[in-house]
Structures are given as C-alpha cells and as structure tokens.
C-alpha cells in the first residue's frame, strides 16, 4: 500500500535528492545518475548504460553497486532531512546478487521500508544517537530483474560542535 506524500515533504522530493547527489558524490555525476522519483512510496534512480558499460557492452558490476548504494542512501538522506534529524548516513554492510546482464538503462528502485522498520530506526536514533536500517534495492533492465541488493545503512547524529562550526 503506497503512502501519500505530505505537502511539507514535497520539498524533499526528487529535485532535493538530485541536488544532494550531484553536490556530494562526484562519481554520481560521472556515471549519469538521475533521480526519477522520490516520495514516501520509495526511490527510483536511473543511469545510462554508456558511462557504465564494461568490455562486454553490459553494465559494469561496480556501477550497478554504486547505483544501488546511492538509492539506499537517498532513502535515508530524504528521511533524515524530512524529519529534521541532523545526522549523516553511510553504508555499513551489503550483499549484492547479479542475476542478469544489463544491456540498457540501469533502473534502481527501492520500496519504502515497513512502518515497523522505520519506527525501530527512529527509536535507535533517539536512544543511542545512531540508527541502522536494512534496505532492499532492485535494479531492472526493462522488465528483467538484473540485480538484487540489500544493505544496512547507519545514520549517526552530528555532534554539537559539528553543527556549530561547519567546515567549508
């Protein structure tokens, strides 16, 4: 069941994530990552094959992994920003399965985690100053499931001195 995006969360949609990804991840600009959608239902990122191809003319495994990680990171970054939680997110662990070659556009999708998972993540943040959440990302090429990724993302609250004196 898809959840409706609250009007105040619209400012944390695809344009917000596109700016963050382009500004914070030079690799994302190089491999052509575009935010296709970002709302309460999930995240979809796309990337063209050309800058991500290998010697066989299919998507390079490292590019598939990068797109998957950025899709998961995007969900966490959007959640933190929309809930005004001053924290930074990183990937902690992951597994990836390459199921079929990708010979066209890479399309990574993440369905929003369950309410129970999100509540557990938020409670950990409140209690310990950091939280963990496991996210699943699937990469399709046309209608074929090509890659299955699962990653644990960790978000840690920023220390007060980091908030008071940002590094430029």
XYZ file of N, CA and C in Angstrom, residues 21-32:
36
model
N 22.779 14.523 -4.397
C 23.617 13.513 -5.042
C 24.665 14.181 -5.929
N 24.237 15.129 -6.761
C 25.172 15.807 -7.665
C 26.226 16.596 -6.893
N 25.829 17.187 -5.779
C 26.747 18.002 -4.991
C 27.690 17.216 -4.104
N 27.276 16.044 -3.659
C 28.053 15.308 -2.670
C 28.775 14.078 -3.211
N 28.422 13.633 -4.414
C 29.006 12.413 -4.962
C 29.502 12.648 -6.386
N 30.755 13.062 -6.564
C 31.281 13.281 -7.914
C 31.095 12.061 -8.823
N 31.216 10.870 -8.290
C 31.024 9.656 -9.089
C 29.627 9.632 -9.710
N 28.633 10.082 -8.963
C 27.250 10.072 -9.459
C 27.108 10.950 -10.695
N 27.793 12.086 -10.710
C 27.752 12.947 -11.894
C 28.427 12.238 -13.070
N 29.536 11.603 -12.812
C 30.292 10.929 -13.872
C 29.503 9.780 -14.507
N 28.788 9.023 -13.688
C 28.059 7.869 -14.241
C 26.624 8.216 -14.635
N 26.253 9.482 -14.474
C 24.986 9.964 -15.011
C 23.742 9.629 -14.210
